[in-house]
Amino acid sequence: MYSRRSRFLTIMLILGLAFFYIPMIMVVIYSFNDSKLVPVWGGWSVRWYQVLFESEEVWSAVALSLKIAFINATCATILGTMAGLAMVRFGRFKGRTLFGGMLVAPLVMPEVITGLSLLVMFIALNQLFGWPGERGFTTITIAHITFSLAYVAVTIQARLTGMGETLEEAAADLGAKPFKVLTAITLPRLTPALVSGWLLAFTLSLDDLVIASFVTGPGANTLPILIFSRIRTGLRPDINALATIIILAVAICISIAAILMFRQQRADMLDQQMAAREDT
Amino acid sequence: MTDAKAQKPTIAAAPRKTVFQRFMRRVQNNFRLIIIAVPLVWLVLFFLAPFFIVAKISLAELAIASPPFTPMIEWLDGGVVTIRLVFDNFAYILNDSLYFDTYVNSLKISVTSTIICLLLGYPIAYAIVRSGPVAKPLLLFAIILPFWTSFLLRVYAWMGLLADQGTINNLMLRLGLIDEPIRMLYTEFAVYVGIVYTYMPFMILPLYANMEKLDGSLNEAAADLGSRPTNTFFRVTLPLTMPGIIAGSLLVFIPATGEYVIPDLLGGGNVQMIGRVLFNEFSSNSDWPVAAAVAIVLLFLLVIPIIIFQYYQGKASQDP
């Protein structure tokens, strides 16, 4: 009975992975297509990579996206870590429910609603204080921090819950002040989660189209906005080349994050096993 | 002269150090408050407050101005304050069959996609849980990787596959399965493919997290007591994985309802979904009050699912 079910599960798994990866593999293959028409195969070539590298428009969009992603990831990691700490380590405090709600809601909120509401917020702020003025770099960065801090907070919360409070309590018992406990015990142990949270926020920011389209102004095109407008005006072969580069870059970032998390998990498991062995 | 020179750095350095120390001490004293307040203020300012402004604008009238709506509170001559609330925008949306049909169509597409994701994702998640200790993290990674690979480019990849001259049609033509290309791109079918493809990992990951915690001995106990595998699945496994099913379904359903990119690129204007209508109302028509009202109605539709999701999320984060 079990073997038949596991064969069904294996088939589903293989089909699922094929479904996930075939479209992306096709994009990578077609990025080396010499033909000007995307679906027609005209032999192998790297000409679209050359076209891409000579495009100034693409480079300035890449530069803007990377700049936003970097600042976003750094700020979102700081704010998200604070939020995660507050939720897991501070027990009950006034407004905890509201706080938790606001931390989870951006994860599921449809992007069009978040984008629209942030735009009207910026316009209202601009009317009241004359800030942030021209929409573009600043407004996109703020918008991205708002939704990616939620993702960082979830990552940090999971890690904090996983690692338990024993060491922190021990440090406090030995007379360390809360601030000292944070900087000497909690943050160093959080490092893998901080790194993967940072990378997560970084890729989320690089990937966002809808929210950025709402809060950007004329002249400030991030990479997704540029790609979207090009795709809409017709399939362009150099987009395949760009897609291939992005897929590779993201795959490398996520691999690093995954390896860090995996190592930490294994180390924790070993620690627990050792502790269990000493107990007996 | 030389004495003064020698003393200068110590005089300058001493107060700076104490200022810093005093600052650090204050930080340490208010440590808890700062850690809670900074992210809280940010979220209130850039997440909560914006919704109230959207709600406000949805009750305003369209005006030829910048921004294109009338103010809600006006000072008349003599210091009289008038508050104008206009429900016309909501009446307009609810009476216009275009909007109503679009809401219904969005819900139909997102519900159907959620069910397809669940039917396909459940066995995949179960298969990963049942894998060996080496395969498991690798398979999990294989599921997470496309999840973080550019959303826009994954939708774009399907445009190349589904087009009339696309890979699938070319392949089927060459194999002699069809005589002329089947129209797949710019149909509802393409939108379903796109949503299921991009949101599937959101279904698999919570299901996996939930199934991982299941106690395998329960299945064995059921088998020992003579339950057949199908019976065990429906009576034991399925009820126990309900939290995962609910979390995954909401993670697919809520964002899919407001989806903009997929209906735009894969539906090509033939498939109306509310996110797209909202975006167009705002950017092409510049009718902000109506766009805001469309957003508020959409939010009301999603409020209960979002609250359910938060409830389960809150419970999950409290569990040790």
XYZ file of C-alpha atoms in Angstrom:
600
model
C 0.000 0.000 0.000
C 2.740 2.426 0.995
C 4.871 1.805 -2.087
C 1.974 2.645 -4.406
C 1.299 5.894 -2.669
C 4.917 6.877 -2.635
C 5.125 6.230 -6.387
C 2.197 8.613 -6.889
C 3.926 11.165 -4.660
C 7.192 10.789 -6.560
C 5.445 11.355 -9.884
C 3.720 14.460 -8.509
C 7.049 15.739 -7.204
C 8.784 15.247 -10.548
C 5.918 16.870 -12.448
C 5.898 19.756 -9.984
C 9.613 20.388 -10.328
C 9.334 20.156 -14.145
C 6.470 22.662 -14.023
C 8.624 25.012 -11.913
C 11.817 24.793 -13.884
C 10.938 24.234 -17.586
C 9.737 27.820 -18.200
C 12.890 29.265 -16.657
C 15.160 26.855 -18.530
C 13.427 27.868 -21.783
C 14.172 31.544 -21.070
C 17.827 30.716 -20.461
C 18.058 28.668 -23.673
C 16.326 31.311 -25.782
C 18.612 34.023 -24.427
C 21.309 32.431 -26.619
C 19.057 32.469 -29.685
C 20.521 34.357 -32.632
C 17.119 35.111 -34.204
C 15.445 38.497 -33.866
C 12.052 36.809 -33.467
C 11.902 35.322 -29.994
C 10.132 32.021 -30.813
C 12.152 31.213 -33.961
C 15.393 29.379 -33.333
C 18.253 30.873 -35.354
C 21.296 29.168 -33.854
C 23.407 29.874 -30.783
C 24.776 33.351 -30.161
C 25.515 35.839 -27.421
C 24.453 38.860 -29.476
C 21.564 39.778 -27.149
C 23.965 39.900 -24.235
C 26.027 42.367 -26.243
C 22.926 44.433 -27.074
C 22.044 44.393 -23.386
C 25.459 45.490 -22.161
C 25.485 48.401 -24.593
C 22.096 49.684 -23.419
C 22.521 52.715 -21.188
C 18.849 52.677 -20.191
C 19.221 49.183 -18.750
C 22.366 50.096 -16.834
C 20.850 53.152 -15.170
C 17.800 51.092 -14.195
C 20.078 48.391 -12.763
C 22.015 51.026 -10.816
C 18.847 52.573 -9.375
C 17.384 49.163 -8.459
C 20.593 48.029 -6.746
C 20.891 51.284 -4.811
C 17.293 51.037 -3.584
C 17.650 47.321 -2.813
C 20.808 47.896 -0.759
C 19.413 50.718 1.384
C 16.078 48.913 1.697
C 17.693 45.658 2.830
C 19.810 47.421 5.450
C 16.990 49.520 6.912
C 14.436 46.671 6.712
C 16.837 44.343 8.526
C 17.331 46.841 11.365
C 13.620 47.628 11.728
C 12.526 44.030 11.144
C 14.956 42.743 13.772
C 13.652 45.253 16.312
C 10.095 44.217 15.499
C 10.938 40.522 15.730
C 12.662 41.021 19.095
C 9.717 42.996 20.420
C 7.255 40.312 19.364
C 9.154 37.266 20.646
C 11.182 38.499 23.627
C 9.156 41.281 25.221
C 6.124 39.283 26.292
C 2.938 41.313 26.480
C 3.006 45.040 25.940
C 0.431 47.654 25.058
C -0.516 47.516 21.394
C 1.078 44.123 20.777
C -1.930 42.849 18.812
C -1.984 45.907 16.573
C 1.780 45.664 16.163
C 1.611 41.968 15.217
C -1.217 42.662 12.805
C 0.710 45.400 11.051
C 3.708 43.069 10.807
C 1.772 40.266 9.125
C -0.651 42.260 6.967
C 1.970 43.480 4.419
C 2.781 39.822 3.659
C -0.665 39.139 2.258
C -1.991 42.580 1.322
C -2.551 42.834 -2.456
C 0.196 44.982 -3.914
C -2.208 47.330 -5.684
C -3.738 48.346 -2.348
C -0.362 48.855 -0.639
C 0.917 50.791 -3.655
C -2.114 53.048 -3.941
C -2.238 53.803 -0.221
C 1.475 54.625 -0.046
C 1.127 56.951 -3.006
C -1.696 58.933 -1.425
C 0.320 59.037 1.800
C 3.306 60.576 0.020
C 1.078 63.118 -1.672
C -0.521 64.058 1.645
C 2.918 64.384 3.295
C 4.111 66.496 0.416
C 1.160 68.860 0.748
C 1.621 69.192 4.495
C 5.411 69.361 4.816
C 6.760 69.762 1.279
C 8.429 66.390 1.688
C 9.302 63.947 -0.008
C 8.952 66.255 -3.033
C 9.738 64.565 -6.335
C 8.688 60.913 -6.308
C 11.343 58.378 -7.198
C 14.308 57.062 -5.278
C 13.176 58.151 -1.777
C 9.544 57.142 -2.111
C 10.341 53.728 -3.639
C 12.878 53.037 -0.878
C 10.395 53.914 1.885
C 7.701 51.777 0.243
C 10.057 48.834 -0.074
C 11.240 49.092 3.536
C 7.612 49.009 4.678
C 6.785 45.684 3.068
C 10.160 43.974 3.349
C 10.525 44.713 7.073
C 7.555 42.370 7.548
C 9.410 39.537 5.797
C 12.552 40.176 7.863
C 10.484 40.240 11.068
C 8.973 36.833 10.234
C 12.437 35.363 9.556
C 13.821 36.796 12.814
C 10.760 35.702 14.803
C 11.148 32.128 13.544
C 14.841 32.085 14.469
C 14.283 33.663 17.897
C 11.553 31.166 18.732
C 13.796 28.344 17.504
C 16.863 29.238 19.549
C 15.153 29.579 22.910
C 15.957 31.943 25.764
C 18.251 29.815 27.921
C 21.517 31.611 27.102
C 19.936 35.028 27.421
C 18.465 34.134 30.800
C 21.823 32.780 31.931
C 23.543 36.022 30.912
C 20.910 38.057 32.735
C 21.296 35.878 35.833
C 25.026 36.584 35.753
C 24.240 40.278 35.869
C 24.223 41.402 32.231
C 21.928 44.331 31.465
C 19.286 43.827 28.731
C 21.304 45.949 26.279
C 24.424 43.895 26.944
C 22.469 40.637 26.535
C 21.238 41.873 23.157
C 24.644 42.883 21.806
C 26.686 40.069 23.336
C 24.322 37.079 23.098
C 21.211 37.610 21.005
C 22.540 39.467 17.959
C 25.590 37.227 17.365
C 23.380 34.149 17.543
C 20.942 35.805 15.144
C 23.594 36.425 12.487
C 22.469 33.737 9.990
C 18.871 34.960 10.215
C 20.069 38.563 9.832
C 22.017 37.661 6.688
C 19.174 35.701 5.143
C 16.693 38.412 6.127
C 18.909 41.009 4.469
C 19.183 38.945 1.274
C 15.454 38.342 1.313
C 14.721 42.065 1.573
C 17.285 42.725 -1.137
C 15.699 40.315 -3.648
C 12.160 41.412 -2.751
C 13.100 44.979 -3.536
C 14.779 44.038 -6.828
C 11.658 42.105 -7.808
C 8.928 44.596 -6.962
C 7.038 46.082 -9.876
C 3.551 47.079 -8.760
C 4.344 49.106 -5.638
C 7.291 50.818 -7.338
C 5.079 51.738 -10.326
C 2.639 53.460 -7.994
C 5.130 55.468 -5.981
C 7.626 56.384 -8.688
C 7.646 59.564 -10.705
C 8.669 60.338 -14.262
C 12.275 59.480 -15.002
C 12.856 57.081 -12.114
C 12.658 53.615 -13.662
C 13.663 50.612 -11.640
C 14.645 47.464 -13.504
C 11.236 45.725 -13.169
C 9.461 48.868 -14.418
C 11.772 48.961 -17.435
C 11.342 45.241 -18.139
C 7.570 45.483 -17.796
C 7.264 48.348 -20.255
C 9.478 46.493 -22.736
C 7.556 43.231 -22.419
C 4.271 45.061 -23.000
C 5.520 46.614 -26.213
C 6.436 43.193 -27.593
C 8.714 40.298 -26.783
C 12.244 41.555 -27.084
C 15.071 39.060 -27.273
C 17.429 41.071 -25.045
C 14.929 40.626 -22.189
C 15.755 36.903 -22.283
C 19.421 37.732 -21.752
C 18.541 40.079 -18.886
C 16.246 37.449 -17.365
C 19.023 34.867 -17.484
C 21.430 37.175 -15.660
C 18.833 38.028 -13.010
C 17.844 34.383 -12.490
C 21.513 33.488 -11.996
C 22.161 36.387 -9.619
C 19.109 35.606 -7.478
C 19.942 31.888 -7.471
C 23.419 32.698 -6.115
C 22.055 35.039 -3.401
C 19.440 32.538 -2.287
C 21.952 29.694 -2.313
C 24.193 31.639 0.069
C 21.236 32.367 2.343
C 20.107 28.729 2.255
C 23.583 27.396 3.044
C 23.880 29.787 6.006
C 20.493 28.778 7.390
C 21.181 25.080 6.802
C 24.558 25.210 8.563
C 23.051 27.007 11.533
C 20.255 24.466 11.781
C 22.754 21.615 11.714
C 24.888 23.312 14.368
C 21.812 23.768 16.553
C 20.859 20.131 16.097
C 24.377 19.034 17.082
C 24.268 21.317 20.127
C 20.969 19.834 21.201
C 22.231 16.286 20.709
C 25.347 17.046 22.744
C 23.252 18.607 25.489
C 20.921 15.625 25.514
C 23.858 13.250 25.745
C 25.351 15.147 28.672
C 22.039 15.083 30.495
C 21.802 11.318 30.440
C 52.275 77.446 24.650
C 53.483 73.885 24.681
C 51.467 73.138 27.815
C 48.261 74.436 26.245
C 48.891 72.384 23.124
C 49.446 69.257 25.120
C 46.289 69.798 27.158
C 44.050 70.615 24.226
C 43.209 67.097 23.056
C 42.354 65.876 26.558
C 40.049 68.833 27.176
C 38.312 68.283 23.861
C 38.111 64.528 24.181
C 36.805 64.344 27.734
C 33.337 65.882 27.285
C 32.810 64.103 23.951
C 33.295 60.795 25.618
C 30.887 61.584 28.398
C 28.265 62.834 25.933
C 28.529 59.555 24.075
C 28.438 57.612 27.313
C 25.453 59.567 28.498
C 23.757 58.870 25.175
C 24.509 55.162 25.446
C 23.215 55.060 28.987
C 20.008 56.709 27.893
C 19.718 54.195 25.034
C 20.235 51.368 27.490
C 17.657 52.725 29.895
C 15.045 53.144 27.171
C 16.127 49.998 25.356
C 12.753 48.241 25.377
C 10.860 51.373 24.447
C 13.142 52.172 21.497
C 12.985 48.637 20.121
C 9.206 48.651 20.170
C 8.655 52.271 19.176
C 10.883 52.617 16.109
C 9.291 49.898 13.957
C 5.851 50.698 15.380
C 6.068 54.353 14.384
C 7.313 53.363 10.927
C 4.425 50.938 10.377
C 1.804 53.357 11.684
C 3.154 56.109 9.458
C 3.682 54.104 6.267
C 1.247 51.236 6.590
C -1.718 52.157 8.768
C -2.104 55.882 8.132
C -2.137 55.457 4.320
C -5.296 53.337 4.543
C -7.130 56.106 6.357
C -6.104 58.541 3.655
C -7.371 56.128 0.972
C -10.640 55.842 2.892
C -10.813 59.636 3.033
C -10.205 60.033 -0.685
C -12.823 57.428 -1.526
C -15.328 59.790 0.079
C -14.179 62.794 -1.945
C -15.233 64.099 -5.346
C -13.169 64.115 -8.507
C -11.711 67.546 -9.201
C -9.511 68.974 -11.873
C -6.654 69.791 -9.571
C -3.552 68.287 -8.160
C -4.246 65.973 -6.398
C -7.411 65.269 -8.394
C -9.999 65.251 -5.617
C -11.833 67.713 -3.409
C -10.764 68.258 0.183
C -12.979 66.690 2.806
C -12.840 69.488 5.340
C -13.297 73.020 4.088
C -13.125 76.340 5.923
C -15.931 78.548 4.741
C -15.991 82.321 5.302
C -16.606 83.158 8.926
C -14.782 80.136 10.298
C -17.469 77.567 9.577
C -16.079 74.110 8.992
C -17.915 71.875 6.567
C -17.262 68.225 6.283
C -18.226 66.747 2.972
C -18.612 63.005 2.716
C -19.601 61.813 -0.714
C -20.731 58.249 -1.092
C -21.204 58.683 -4.850
C -18.034 56.743 -5.608
C -19.287 53.675 -3.790
C -22.752 53.990 -5.337
C -21.084 54.286 -8.734
C -18.990 51.139 -8.220
C -21.815 49.062 -6.821
C -24.280 50.085 -9.538
C -21.916 49.742 -12.457
C -22.024 46.147 -13.666
C -18.454 46.457 -14.992
C -17.059 46.741 -11.470
C -19.408 44.156 -10.004
C -18.584 41.616 -12.713
C -14.892 42.306 -12.275
C -15.047 41.641 -8.537
C -16.941 38.411 -9.171
C -14.512 37.364 -11.916
C -11.494 38.115 -9.683
C -12.936 36.021 -6.882
C -13.777 33.194 -9.290
C -10.245 33.147 -10.699
C -8.526 33.375 -7.307
C -10.744 30.713 -5.690
C -10.232 28.309 -8.604
C -6.474 28.951 -8.660
C -6.293 28.368 -4.898
C -8.039 25.002 -5.261
C -5.720 23.971 -8.134
C -2.677 25.048 -6.085
C -3.937 22.996 -3.136
C -4.622 19.879 -5.226
C -1.193 20.049 -6.865
C 0.736 21.407 -3.890
C -0.516 18.985 -1.240
C 1.031 15.822 -2.763
C 4.241 17.735 -3.551
C 4.560 18.925 0.053
C 3.749 15.421 1.301
C 6.338 13.920 -1.043
C 9.015 16.267 0.357
C 8.104 15.419 3.961
C 8.463 11.741 3.113
C 11.908 12.175 1.495
C 15.204 11.115 3.032
C 17.353 13.402 5.199
C 19.633 14.355 2.279
C 16.930 14.849 -0.357
C 14.616 16.822 1.917
C 16.599 20.087 2.261
C 17.579 19.916 -1.411
C 13.978 19.484 -2.563
C 12.851 22.245 -0.229
C 15.516 24.471 -1.707
C 14.345 23.541 -5.221
C 10.851 24.751 -4.282
C 12.086 27.963 -2.613
C 14.416 28.947 -5.454
C 11.750 29.801 -8.084
C 9.787 31.499 -5.280
C 12.527 34.115 -5.005
C 13.437 34.257 -8.675
C 11.908 37.339 -10.235
C 8.127 37.119 -10.300
C 7.877 39.308 -13.398
C 10.351 37.205 -15.346
C 8.558 33.982 -14.449
C 5.337 35.423 -15.856
C 7.292 36.555 -18.895
C 8.655 33.013 -19.341
C 5.096 31.754 -19.771
C 4.420 34.351 -22.475
C 7.120 32.681 -24.557
C 5.691 29.226 -23.900
C 2.019 30.028 -24.499
C 2.222 32.384 -27.501
C 0.684 31.386 -30.871
C 4.223 31.029 -32.195
C 5.420 29.897 -28.786
C 7.282 26.812 -27.641
C 4.248 24.682 -26.766
C 2.425 25.370 -30.037
C 5.608 24.841 -32.077
C 6.257 21.549 -30.345
C 2.712 20.276 -30.832
C 2.717 21.370 -34.498
C 5.967 19.559 -35.124
C 4.684 16.421 -33.412
C 1.573 16.586 -35.578
C -0.793 16.786 -32.609
C -2.465 19.912 -33.968
C -2.752 21.469 -37.454
C -2.798 25.087 -36.404
C -1.689 26.878 -33.258
C -4.111 26.844 -30.325
C -4.742 30.277 -28.863
C -3.507 30.108 -25.271
C -1.859 33.437 -24.520
C -4.297 36.273 -23.716
C -6.977 33.871 -22.484
C -8.309 33.014 -19.030
C -6.425 29.712 -19.256
C -3.112 31.612 -19.412
C -4.095 33.634 -16.321
C -4.796 30.411 -14.406
C -1.450 28.951 -15.485
C 0.315 32.138 -14.414
C -1.324 32.356 -10.994
C -0.885 28.658 -10.202
C 2.726 28.801 -11.351
C 3.745 31.887 -9.382
C 1.765 31.202 -6.187
C 2.336 27.443 -5.877
C 5.353 27.806 -3.526
C 3.164 29.916 -1.185
C 0.942 26.832 -0.884
C 3.694 24.221 -0.609
C 5.796 25.932 2.084
C 3.125 26.331 4.805
C 1.825 22.823 4.024
C 5.331 21.447 4.369
C 5.928 23.311 7.646
C 2.689 21.884 9.004
C 3.212 18.291 7.785
C 6.751 18.219 9.161
C 5.330 18.438 12.687
C 2.905 15.549 12.147
C 3.401 12.514 14.295
C 3.989 9.519 12.023
C 2.960 7.090 14.758
C -0.636 8.282 14.414
C -0.717 6.856 10.879
C 0.780 3.606 12.124
C -1.752 3.427 14.951
C -4.581 3.937 12.463
C -3.132 1.219 10.231
C -2.750 -1.146 13.199
C -6.375 -0.580 14.082
C -7.286 -1.683 10.565
C -7.808 1.667 8.826
C -7.122 1.610 5.087
C -4.681 4.247 3.754
C -7.381 6.366 2.081
C -9.442 6.267 5.247
C -6.385 7.164 7.358
C -5.641 10.061 5.037
C -9.120 11.558 5.255
C -9.677 10.812 8.944
C -6.192 11.505 10.365
C -3.763 13.302 8.051
C -6.133 15.755 6.382
C -7.695 17.123 9.612
C -4.249 17.475 11.207
C -2.891 19.431 8.236
C -5.869 21.818 8.229
C -3.856 24.779 9.666
C -1.347 24.363 6.812
C -4.146 24.145 4.252
C -5.769 27.308 5.597
C -2.490 29.268 5.772
C -1.423 28.175 2.271
C -4.850 28.816 0.750
C -5.008 32.333 2.169
C -1.447 33.075 1.054
C -2.543 32.204 -2.487
C -6.089 33.546 -2.394
C -5.547 37.031 -0.922
C -2.760 38.316 -3.200
C -4.195 36.514 -6.255
C -7.486 38.411 -5.885
C -5.742 41.745 -6.327
C -3.254 40.486 -8.924
C -2.249 43.039 -11.530
C 0.764 41.748 -13.482
C -0.563 38.291 -14.450
C -3.927 39.366 -15.928
C -2.178 42.219 -17.684
C 0.598 40.204 -19.325
C -1.037 36.788 -19.771
C -4.681 37.888 -20.026
C -3.869 40.810 -22.310
C -7.011 42.815 -21.594
C -9.351 39.862 -22.230
C -9.481 38.889 -18.564
C -10.790 41.509 -16.178
C -9.456 41.355 -12.641
C -9.993 43.988 -9.989
C -6.320 44.796 -9.445
C -5.968 45.686 -13.095
C -9.130 47.818 -13.083
C -7.858 49.614 -9.987
C -4.484 50.314 -11.557
C -6.036 51.579 -14.797
C -8.624 53.701 -12.985
C -5.804 55.364 -11.134
C -3.153 55.710 -13.865
C -5.038 56.052 -17.168
C -8.321 57.598 -16.024
C -6.766 59.535 -13.123
C -10.011 59.064 -11.228
C -8.483 58.801 -7.779
C -11.679 58.898 -5.732
C -13.100 55.943 -7.690
C -9.745 54.118 -7.571
C -9.693 54.641 -3.787
C -13.261 53.354 -3.485
C -12.373 50.289 -5.593
C -9.452 49.649 -3.214
C -11.643 50.028 -0.110
C -14.253 47.586 -1.451
C -11.482 45.118 -2.323
C -10.047 45.522 1.172
C -13.466 44.837 2.698
C -13.735 41.657 0.630
C -10.346 40.546 1.932
C -10.605 41.730 5.539
C -12.017 38.475 6.900
C -9.475 36.233 5.088
C -6.670 38.549 6.263
C -7.873 38.410 9.884
C -8.078 34.600 9.718
C -4.547 34.531 8.329
C -3.254 36.818 11.090
C -4.936 34.661 13.702
C -3.193 31.522 12.444
C 0.089 33.370 11.962
C -0.133 34.740 15.504
C -0.802 31.272 16.870
C 2.104 29.810 14.884
C 4.563 32.429 16.184
C 3.497 31.854 19.800
C 3.998 28.097 19.620
C 7.451 27.185 20.931
